[in-house]
PDB file of C-alpha atoms in Angstrom:
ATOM      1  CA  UNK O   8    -161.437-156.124 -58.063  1.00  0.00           C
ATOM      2  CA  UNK O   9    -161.439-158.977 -55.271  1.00  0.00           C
ATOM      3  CA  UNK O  10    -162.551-158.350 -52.151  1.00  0.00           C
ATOM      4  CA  UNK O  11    -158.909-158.876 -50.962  1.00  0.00           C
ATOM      5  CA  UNK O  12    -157.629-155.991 -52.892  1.00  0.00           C
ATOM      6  CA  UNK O  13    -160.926-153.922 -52.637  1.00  0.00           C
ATOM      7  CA  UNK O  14    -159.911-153.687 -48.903  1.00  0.00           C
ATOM      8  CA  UNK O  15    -156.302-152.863 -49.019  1.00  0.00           C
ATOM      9  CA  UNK O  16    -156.642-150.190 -51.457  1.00  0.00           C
ATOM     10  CA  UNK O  17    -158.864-148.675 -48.611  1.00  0.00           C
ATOM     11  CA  UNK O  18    -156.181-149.490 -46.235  1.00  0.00           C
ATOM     12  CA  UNK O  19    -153.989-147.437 -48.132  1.00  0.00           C
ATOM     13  CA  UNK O  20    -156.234-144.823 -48.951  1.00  0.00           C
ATOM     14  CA  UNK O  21    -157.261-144.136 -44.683  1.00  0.00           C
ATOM     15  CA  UNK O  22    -153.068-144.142 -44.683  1.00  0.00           C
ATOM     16  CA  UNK O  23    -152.754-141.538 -47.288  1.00  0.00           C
ATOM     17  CA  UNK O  24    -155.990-139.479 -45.720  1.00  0.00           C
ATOM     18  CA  UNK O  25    -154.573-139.817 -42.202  1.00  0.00           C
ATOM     19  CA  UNK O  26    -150.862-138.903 -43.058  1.00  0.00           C
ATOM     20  CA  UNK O  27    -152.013-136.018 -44.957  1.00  0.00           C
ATOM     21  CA  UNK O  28    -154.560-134.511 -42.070  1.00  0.00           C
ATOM     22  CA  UNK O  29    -151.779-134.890 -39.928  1.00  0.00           C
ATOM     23  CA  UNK O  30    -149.453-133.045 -41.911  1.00  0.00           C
ATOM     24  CA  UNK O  31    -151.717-130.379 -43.110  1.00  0.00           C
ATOM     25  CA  UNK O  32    -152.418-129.663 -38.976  1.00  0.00           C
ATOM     26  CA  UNK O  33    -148.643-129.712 -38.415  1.00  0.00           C
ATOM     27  CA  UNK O  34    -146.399-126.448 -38.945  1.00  0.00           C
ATOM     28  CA  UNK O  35    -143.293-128.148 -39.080  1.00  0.00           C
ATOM     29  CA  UNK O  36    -144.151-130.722 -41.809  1.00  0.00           C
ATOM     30  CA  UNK O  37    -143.198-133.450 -38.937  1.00  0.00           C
ATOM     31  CA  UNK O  38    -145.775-136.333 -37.664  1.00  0.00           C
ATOM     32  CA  UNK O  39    -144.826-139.803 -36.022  1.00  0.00           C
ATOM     33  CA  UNK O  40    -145.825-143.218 -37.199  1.00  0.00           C
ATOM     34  CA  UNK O  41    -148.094-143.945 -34.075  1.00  0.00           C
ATOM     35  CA  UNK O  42    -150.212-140.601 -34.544  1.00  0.00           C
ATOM     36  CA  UNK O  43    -150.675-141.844 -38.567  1.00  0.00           C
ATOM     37  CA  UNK O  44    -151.278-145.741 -37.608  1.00  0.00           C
ATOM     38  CA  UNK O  45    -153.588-144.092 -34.667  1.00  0.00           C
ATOM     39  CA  UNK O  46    -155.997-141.971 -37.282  1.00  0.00           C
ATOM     40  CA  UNK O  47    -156.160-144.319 -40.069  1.00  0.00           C
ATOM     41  CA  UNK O  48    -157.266-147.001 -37.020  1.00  0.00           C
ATOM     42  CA  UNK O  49    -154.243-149.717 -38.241  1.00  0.00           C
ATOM     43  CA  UNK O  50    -150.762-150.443 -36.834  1.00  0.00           C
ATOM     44  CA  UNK O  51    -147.445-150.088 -37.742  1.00  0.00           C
ATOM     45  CA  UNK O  52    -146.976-153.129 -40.012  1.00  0.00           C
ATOM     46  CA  UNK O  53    -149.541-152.404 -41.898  1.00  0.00           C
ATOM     47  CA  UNK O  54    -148.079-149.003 -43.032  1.00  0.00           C
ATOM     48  CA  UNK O  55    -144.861-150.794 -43.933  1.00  0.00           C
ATOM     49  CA  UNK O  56    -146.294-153.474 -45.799  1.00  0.00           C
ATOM     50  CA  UNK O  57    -148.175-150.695 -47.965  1.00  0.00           C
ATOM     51  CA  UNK O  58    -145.110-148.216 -48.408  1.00  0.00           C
ATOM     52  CA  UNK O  59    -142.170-149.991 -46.695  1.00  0.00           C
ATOM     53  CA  UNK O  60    -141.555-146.763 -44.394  1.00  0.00           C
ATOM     54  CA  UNK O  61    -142.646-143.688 -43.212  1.00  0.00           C
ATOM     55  CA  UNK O  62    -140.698-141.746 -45.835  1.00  0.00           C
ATOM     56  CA  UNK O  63    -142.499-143.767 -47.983  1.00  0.00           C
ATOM     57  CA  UNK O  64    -145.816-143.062 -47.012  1.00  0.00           C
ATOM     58  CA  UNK O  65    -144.982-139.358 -46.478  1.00  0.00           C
ATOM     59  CA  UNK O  66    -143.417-139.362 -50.705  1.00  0.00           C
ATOM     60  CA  UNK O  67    -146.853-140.292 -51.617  1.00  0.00           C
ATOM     61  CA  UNK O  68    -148.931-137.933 -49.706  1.00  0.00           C
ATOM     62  CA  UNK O  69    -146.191-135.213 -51.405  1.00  0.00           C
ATOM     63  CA  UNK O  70    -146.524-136.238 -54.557  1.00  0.00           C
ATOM     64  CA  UNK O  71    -150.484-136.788 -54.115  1.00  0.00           C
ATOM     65  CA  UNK O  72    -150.693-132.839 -52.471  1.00  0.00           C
ATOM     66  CA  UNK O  73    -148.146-131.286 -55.886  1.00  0.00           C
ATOM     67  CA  UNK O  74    -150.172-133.008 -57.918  1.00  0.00           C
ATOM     68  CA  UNK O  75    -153.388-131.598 -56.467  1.00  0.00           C
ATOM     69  CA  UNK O  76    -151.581-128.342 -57.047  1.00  0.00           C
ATOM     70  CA  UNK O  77    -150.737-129.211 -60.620  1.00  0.00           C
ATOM     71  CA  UNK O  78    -154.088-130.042 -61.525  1.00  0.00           C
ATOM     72  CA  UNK O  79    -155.334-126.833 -60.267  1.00  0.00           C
ATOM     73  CA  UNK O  80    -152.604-124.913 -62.321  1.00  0.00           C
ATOM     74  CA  UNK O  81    -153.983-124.571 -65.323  1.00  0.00           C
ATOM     75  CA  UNK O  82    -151.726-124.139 -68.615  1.00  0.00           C
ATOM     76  CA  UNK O  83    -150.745-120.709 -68.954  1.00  0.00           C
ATOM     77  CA  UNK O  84    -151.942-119.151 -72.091  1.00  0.00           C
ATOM     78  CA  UNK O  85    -151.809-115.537 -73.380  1.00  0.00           C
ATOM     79  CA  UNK O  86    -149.147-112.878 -71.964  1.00  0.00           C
ATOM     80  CA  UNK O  87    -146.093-115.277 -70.176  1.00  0.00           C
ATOM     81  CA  UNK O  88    -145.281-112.620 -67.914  1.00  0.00           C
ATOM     82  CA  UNK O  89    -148.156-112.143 -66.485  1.00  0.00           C
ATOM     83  CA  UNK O  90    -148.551-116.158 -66.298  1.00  0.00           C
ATOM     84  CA  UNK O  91    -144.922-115.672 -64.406  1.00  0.00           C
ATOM     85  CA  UNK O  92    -146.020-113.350 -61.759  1.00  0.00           C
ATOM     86  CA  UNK O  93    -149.096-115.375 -61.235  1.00  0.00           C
ATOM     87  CA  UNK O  94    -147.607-118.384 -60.531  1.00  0.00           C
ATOM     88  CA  UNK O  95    -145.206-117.683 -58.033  1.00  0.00           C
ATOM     89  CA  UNK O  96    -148.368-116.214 -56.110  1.00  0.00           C
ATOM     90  CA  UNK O  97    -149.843-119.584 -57.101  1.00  0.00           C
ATOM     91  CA  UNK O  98    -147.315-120.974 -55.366  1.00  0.00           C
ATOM     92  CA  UNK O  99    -146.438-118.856 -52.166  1.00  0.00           C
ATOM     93  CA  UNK O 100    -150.857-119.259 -51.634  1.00  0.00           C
ATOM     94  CA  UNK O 101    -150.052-123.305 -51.892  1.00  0.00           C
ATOM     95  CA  UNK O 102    -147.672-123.605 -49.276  1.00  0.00           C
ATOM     96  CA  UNK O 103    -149.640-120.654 -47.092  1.00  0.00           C
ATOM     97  CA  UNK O 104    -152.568-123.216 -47.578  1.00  0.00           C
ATOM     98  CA  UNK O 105    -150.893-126.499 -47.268  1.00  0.00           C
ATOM     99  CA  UNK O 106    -147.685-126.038 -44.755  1.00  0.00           C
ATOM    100  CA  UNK O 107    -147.540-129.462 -44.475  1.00  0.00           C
ATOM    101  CA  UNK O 108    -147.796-130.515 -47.513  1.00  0.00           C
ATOM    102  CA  UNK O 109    -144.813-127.938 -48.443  1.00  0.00           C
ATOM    103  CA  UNK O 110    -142.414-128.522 -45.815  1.00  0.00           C
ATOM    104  CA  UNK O 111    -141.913-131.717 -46.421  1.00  0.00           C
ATOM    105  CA  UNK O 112    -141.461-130.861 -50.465  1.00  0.00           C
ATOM    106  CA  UNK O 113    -138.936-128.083 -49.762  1.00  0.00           C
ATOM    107  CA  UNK O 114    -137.899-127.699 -46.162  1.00  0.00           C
ATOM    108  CA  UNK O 115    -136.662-131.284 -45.331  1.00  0.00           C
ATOM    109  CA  UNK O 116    -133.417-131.277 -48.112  1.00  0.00           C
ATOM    110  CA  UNK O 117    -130.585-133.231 -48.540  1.00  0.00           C
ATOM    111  CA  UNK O 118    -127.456-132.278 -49.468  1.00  0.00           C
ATOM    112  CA  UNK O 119    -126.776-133.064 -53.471  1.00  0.00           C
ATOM    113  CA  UNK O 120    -130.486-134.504 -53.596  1.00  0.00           C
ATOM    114  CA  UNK O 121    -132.894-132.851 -55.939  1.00  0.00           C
ATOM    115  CA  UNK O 122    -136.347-133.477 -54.860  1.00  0.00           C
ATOM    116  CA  UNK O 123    -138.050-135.338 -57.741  1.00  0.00           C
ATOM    117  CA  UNK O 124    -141.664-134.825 -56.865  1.00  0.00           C
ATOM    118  CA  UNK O 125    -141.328-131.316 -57.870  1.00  0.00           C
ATOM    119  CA  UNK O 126    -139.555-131.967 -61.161  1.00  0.00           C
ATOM    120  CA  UNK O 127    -143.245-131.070 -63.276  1.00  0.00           C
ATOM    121  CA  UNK O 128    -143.599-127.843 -61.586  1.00  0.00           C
ATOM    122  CA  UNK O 129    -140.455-127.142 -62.272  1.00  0.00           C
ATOM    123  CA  UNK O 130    -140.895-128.174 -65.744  1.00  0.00           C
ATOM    124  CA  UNK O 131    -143.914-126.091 -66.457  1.00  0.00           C
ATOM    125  CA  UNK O 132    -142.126-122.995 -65.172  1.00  0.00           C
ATOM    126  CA  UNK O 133    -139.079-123.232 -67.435  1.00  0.00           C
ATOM    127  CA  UNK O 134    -141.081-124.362 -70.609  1.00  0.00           C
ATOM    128  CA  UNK O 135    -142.777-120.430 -69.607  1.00  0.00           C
ATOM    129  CA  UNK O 136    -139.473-119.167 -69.388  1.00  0.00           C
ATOM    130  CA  UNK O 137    -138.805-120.393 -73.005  1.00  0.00           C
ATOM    131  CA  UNK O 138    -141.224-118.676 -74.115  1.00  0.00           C
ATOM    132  CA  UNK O 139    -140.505-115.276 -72.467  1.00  0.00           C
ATOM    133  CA  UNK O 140    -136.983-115.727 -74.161  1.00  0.00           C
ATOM    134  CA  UNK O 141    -137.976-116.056 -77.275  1.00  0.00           C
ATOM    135  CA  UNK O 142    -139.924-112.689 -77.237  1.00  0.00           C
ATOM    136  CA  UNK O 143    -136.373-111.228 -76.643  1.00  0.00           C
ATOM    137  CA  UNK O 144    -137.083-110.460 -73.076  1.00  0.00           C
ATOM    138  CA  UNK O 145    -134.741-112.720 -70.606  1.00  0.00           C
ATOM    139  CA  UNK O 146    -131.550-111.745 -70.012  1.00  0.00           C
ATOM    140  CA  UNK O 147    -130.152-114.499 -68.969  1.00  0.00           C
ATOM    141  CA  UNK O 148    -131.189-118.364 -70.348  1.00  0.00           C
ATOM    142  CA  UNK O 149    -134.156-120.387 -69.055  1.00  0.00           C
ATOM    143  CA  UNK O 150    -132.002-122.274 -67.172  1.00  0.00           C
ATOM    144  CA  UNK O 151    -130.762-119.554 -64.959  1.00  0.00           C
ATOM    145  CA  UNK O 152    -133.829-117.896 -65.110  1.00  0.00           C
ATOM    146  CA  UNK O 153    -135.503-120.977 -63.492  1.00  0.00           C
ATOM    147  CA  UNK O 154    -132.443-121.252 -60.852  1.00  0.00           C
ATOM    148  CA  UNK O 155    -133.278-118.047 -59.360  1.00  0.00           C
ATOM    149  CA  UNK O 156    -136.738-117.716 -59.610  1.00  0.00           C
ATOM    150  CA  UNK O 157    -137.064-121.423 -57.729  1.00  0.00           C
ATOM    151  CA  UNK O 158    -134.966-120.666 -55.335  1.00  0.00           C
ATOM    152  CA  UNK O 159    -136.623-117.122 -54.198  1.00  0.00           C
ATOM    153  CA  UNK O 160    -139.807-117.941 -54.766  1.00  0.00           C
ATOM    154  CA  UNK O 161    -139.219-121.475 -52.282  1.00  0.00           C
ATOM    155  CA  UNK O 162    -137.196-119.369 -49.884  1.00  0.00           C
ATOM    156  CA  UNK O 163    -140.218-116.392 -49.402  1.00  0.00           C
ATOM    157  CA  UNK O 164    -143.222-119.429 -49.092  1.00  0.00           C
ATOM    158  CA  UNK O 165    -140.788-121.188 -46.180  1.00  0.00           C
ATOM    159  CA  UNK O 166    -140.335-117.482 -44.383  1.00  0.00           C
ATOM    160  CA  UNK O 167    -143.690-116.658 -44.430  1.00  0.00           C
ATOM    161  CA  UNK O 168    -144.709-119.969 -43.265  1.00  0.00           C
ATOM    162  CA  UNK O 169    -142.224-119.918 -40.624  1.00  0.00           C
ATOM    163  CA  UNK O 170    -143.620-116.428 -39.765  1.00  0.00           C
ATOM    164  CA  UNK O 171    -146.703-115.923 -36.915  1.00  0.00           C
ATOM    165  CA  UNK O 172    -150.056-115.661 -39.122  1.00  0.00           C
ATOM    166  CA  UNK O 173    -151.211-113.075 -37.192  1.00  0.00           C
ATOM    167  CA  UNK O 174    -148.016-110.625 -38.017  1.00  0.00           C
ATOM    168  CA  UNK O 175    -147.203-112.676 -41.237  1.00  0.00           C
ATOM    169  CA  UNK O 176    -146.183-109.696 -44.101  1.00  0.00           C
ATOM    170  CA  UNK O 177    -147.593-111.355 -47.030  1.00  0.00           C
ATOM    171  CA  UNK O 178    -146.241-107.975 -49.218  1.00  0.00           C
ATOM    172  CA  UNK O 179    -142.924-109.712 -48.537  1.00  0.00           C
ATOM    173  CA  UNK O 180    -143.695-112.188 -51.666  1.00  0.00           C
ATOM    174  CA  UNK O 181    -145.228-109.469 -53.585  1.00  0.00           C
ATOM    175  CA  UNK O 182    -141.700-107.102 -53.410  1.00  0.00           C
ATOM    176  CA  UNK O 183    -139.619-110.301 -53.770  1.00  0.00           C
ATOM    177  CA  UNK O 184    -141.321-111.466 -56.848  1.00  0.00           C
ATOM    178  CA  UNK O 185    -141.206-107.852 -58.328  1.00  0.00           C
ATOM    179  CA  UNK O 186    -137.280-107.194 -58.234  1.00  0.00           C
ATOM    180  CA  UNK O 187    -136.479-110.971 -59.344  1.00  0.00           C
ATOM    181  CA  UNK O 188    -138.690-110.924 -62.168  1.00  0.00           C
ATOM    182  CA  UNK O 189    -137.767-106.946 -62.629  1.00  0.00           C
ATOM    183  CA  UNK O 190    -134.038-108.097 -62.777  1.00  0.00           C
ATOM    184  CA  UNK O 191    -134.194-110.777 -65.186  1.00  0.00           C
ATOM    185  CA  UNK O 192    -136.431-108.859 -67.708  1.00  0.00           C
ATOM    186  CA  UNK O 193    -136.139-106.517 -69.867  1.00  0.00           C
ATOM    187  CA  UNK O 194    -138.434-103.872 -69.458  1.00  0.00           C
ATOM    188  CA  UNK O 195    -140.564-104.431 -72.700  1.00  0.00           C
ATOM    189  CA  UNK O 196    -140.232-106.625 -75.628  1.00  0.00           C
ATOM    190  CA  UNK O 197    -137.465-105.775 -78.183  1.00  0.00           C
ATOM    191  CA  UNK O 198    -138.133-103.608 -81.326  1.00  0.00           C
ATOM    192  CA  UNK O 199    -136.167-105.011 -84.603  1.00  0.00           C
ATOM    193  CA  UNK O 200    -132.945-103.740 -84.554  1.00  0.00           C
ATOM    194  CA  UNK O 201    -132.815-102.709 -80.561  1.00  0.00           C
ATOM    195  CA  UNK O 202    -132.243-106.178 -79.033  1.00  0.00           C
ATOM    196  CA  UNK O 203    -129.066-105.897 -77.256  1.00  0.00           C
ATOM    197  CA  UNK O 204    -126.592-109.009 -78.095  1.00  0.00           C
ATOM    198  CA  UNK O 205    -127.007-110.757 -74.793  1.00  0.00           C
ATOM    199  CA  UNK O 206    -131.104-110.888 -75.117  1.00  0.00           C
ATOM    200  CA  UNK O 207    -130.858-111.761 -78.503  1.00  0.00           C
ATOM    201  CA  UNK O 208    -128.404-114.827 -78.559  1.00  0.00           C
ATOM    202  CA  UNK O 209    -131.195-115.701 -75.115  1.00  0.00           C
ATOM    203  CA  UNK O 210    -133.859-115.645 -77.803  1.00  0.00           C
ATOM    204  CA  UNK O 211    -132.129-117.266 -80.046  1.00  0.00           C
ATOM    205  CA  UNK O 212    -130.898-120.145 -77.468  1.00  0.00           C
ATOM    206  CA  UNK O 213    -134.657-121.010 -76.394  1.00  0.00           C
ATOM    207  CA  UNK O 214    -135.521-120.916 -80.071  1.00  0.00           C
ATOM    208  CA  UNK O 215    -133.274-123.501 -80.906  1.00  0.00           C
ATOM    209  CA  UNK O 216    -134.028-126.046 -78.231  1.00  0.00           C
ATOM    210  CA  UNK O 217    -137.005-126.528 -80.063  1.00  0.00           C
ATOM    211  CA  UNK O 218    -135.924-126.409 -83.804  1.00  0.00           C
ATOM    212  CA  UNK O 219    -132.155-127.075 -84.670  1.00  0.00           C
ATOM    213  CA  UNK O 220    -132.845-125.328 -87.981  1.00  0.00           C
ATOM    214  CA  UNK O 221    -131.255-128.420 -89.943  1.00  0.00           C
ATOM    215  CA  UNK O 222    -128.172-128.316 -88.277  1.00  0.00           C
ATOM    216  CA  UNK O 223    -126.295-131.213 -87.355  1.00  0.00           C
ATOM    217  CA  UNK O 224    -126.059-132.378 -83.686  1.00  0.00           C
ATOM    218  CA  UNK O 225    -122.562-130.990 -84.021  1.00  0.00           C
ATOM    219  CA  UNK O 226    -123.163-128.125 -85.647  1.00  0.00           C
ATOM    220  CA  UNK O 227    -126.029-127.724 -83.142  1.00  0.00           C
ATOM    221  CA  UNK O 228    -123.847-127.800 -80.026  1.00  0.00           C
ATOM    222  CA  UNK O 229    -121.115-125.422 -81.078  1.00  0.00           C
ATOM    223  CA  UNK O 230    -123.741-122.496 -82.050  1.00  0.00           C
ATOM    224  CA  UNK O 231    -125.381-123.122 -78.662  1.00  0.00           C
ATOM    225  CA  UNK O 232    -121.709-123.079 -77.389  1.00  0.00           C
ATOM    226  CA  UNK O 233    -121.131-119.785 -78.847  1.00  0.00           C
ATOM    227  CA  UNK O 234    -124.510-118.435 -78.222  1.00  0.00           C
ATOM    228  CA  UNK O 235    -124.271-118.544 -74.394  1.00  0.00           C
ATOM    229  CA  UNK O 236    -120.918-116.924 -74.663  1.00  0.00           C
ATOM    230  CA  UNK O 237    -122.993-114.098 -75.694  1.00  0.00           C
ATOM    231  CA  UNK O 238    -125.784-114.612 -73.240  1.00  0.00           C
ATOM    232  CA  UNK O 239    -123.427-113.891 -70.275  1.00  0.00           C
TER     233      UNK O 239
END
């Protein structure tokens, strides 16, 4: 590496450093471009010239902090319930730890915009659900499964972010997570013969995204047509 490009990799790096103290210190997930040009010791242009904005600057310190979190997450293995329940405390404890970092993943939305950086998290968490449906225990699909859980377990880390630290009820999560999780489960995996017709065409759904059995595309499609008919 030349010297040239030795020293703005640097430059970037005292960006990504400062931007990411700054938002780690701030409760609302919001910091100004003089404060970040002021701690990494540059000005303005040179932020744009390295991410073209602000936004840009602050995507990369998000996707730099989720993937911190990622790596840290390690690949759930043995009972996928219990891998459930521990990672939405995984990742209420994230945002409690990094409010910075979190807000501006989940609090600063925009209407009909999915936030990509969060797509592998997301990812990892319905590729669990799979496998919890094909023990017979969701009752409803992944999919839905995933919808609800995201959304409760993003609301309850924003609350309790939002909330004083000093009166903060961190049993809030802990109740939350139980009658989500409570309400999509069944209470105990399925005995032959007792699997109820919804849970069963669930299993049978997440079993089938990953082996089509050597049906046809078409084929494929109308049985998974069918089989959420009987999911609910």
């Amino acid at each position: 590496m030349t010297e040239k490009r030795r020293g703005s990799s640097v430059t970037r790096d005292r960006l990504l450093l400062a931007a990411g103290q700054l938002l780690h210190d701030s409760p609302d997930g919001k910091v100004s471009t003089r404060a970040i040009c002021e701690r990494a010791g540059v000005q303005a242009p040179t932020l744009y010239h390295h991410f073209g904005s602000k936004q840009g600057l602050l995507d990369s310190v998000a996707d730099y902090g989720l993937s911190q979190y990622l790596d840290e997450e390690p690949v759930p293995e043995g009972d996928p319930v219990a891998a459930l329940r521990r990672g939405w405390d995984n990742h209420v404890r994230f945002g409690l730890d990094h409010p910075g970092f979190y807000v501006l993943l989940y609090g600063q939305v925009e209407p009909g915009a999915p936030c990509a950086l969060t797509g592998a998290a997301e990812a990892m968490l319905l590729e669990l659900l799979r496998r919890i449906a094909q023990q017979g225990r969701l009752r409803v699909t992944p999919a839905e499964a995933a919808r609800q859980i995201v959304a409760a377990n993003v609301g309850v880390a924003l609350s309790l972010i939002a909330q004083p630290e000093p009166t903060r009820d961190l049993g809030l999560s802990d109740r939350l997570r139980d009658n989500v999780i409570d309400a999509l489960l069944t209470d105990a995996p399925a005995a032959a013969g007792e699997a109820t017709v919804p849970t069963a065409a669930v299993a049978l759904l997440a079993a089938l995204d990953g082996d089509p059995a050597g049906l046809s595309d078409g084929e494929a499609q109308l049985l998974r047509e069918w089989l959420r008919r009987l999911a609910g």
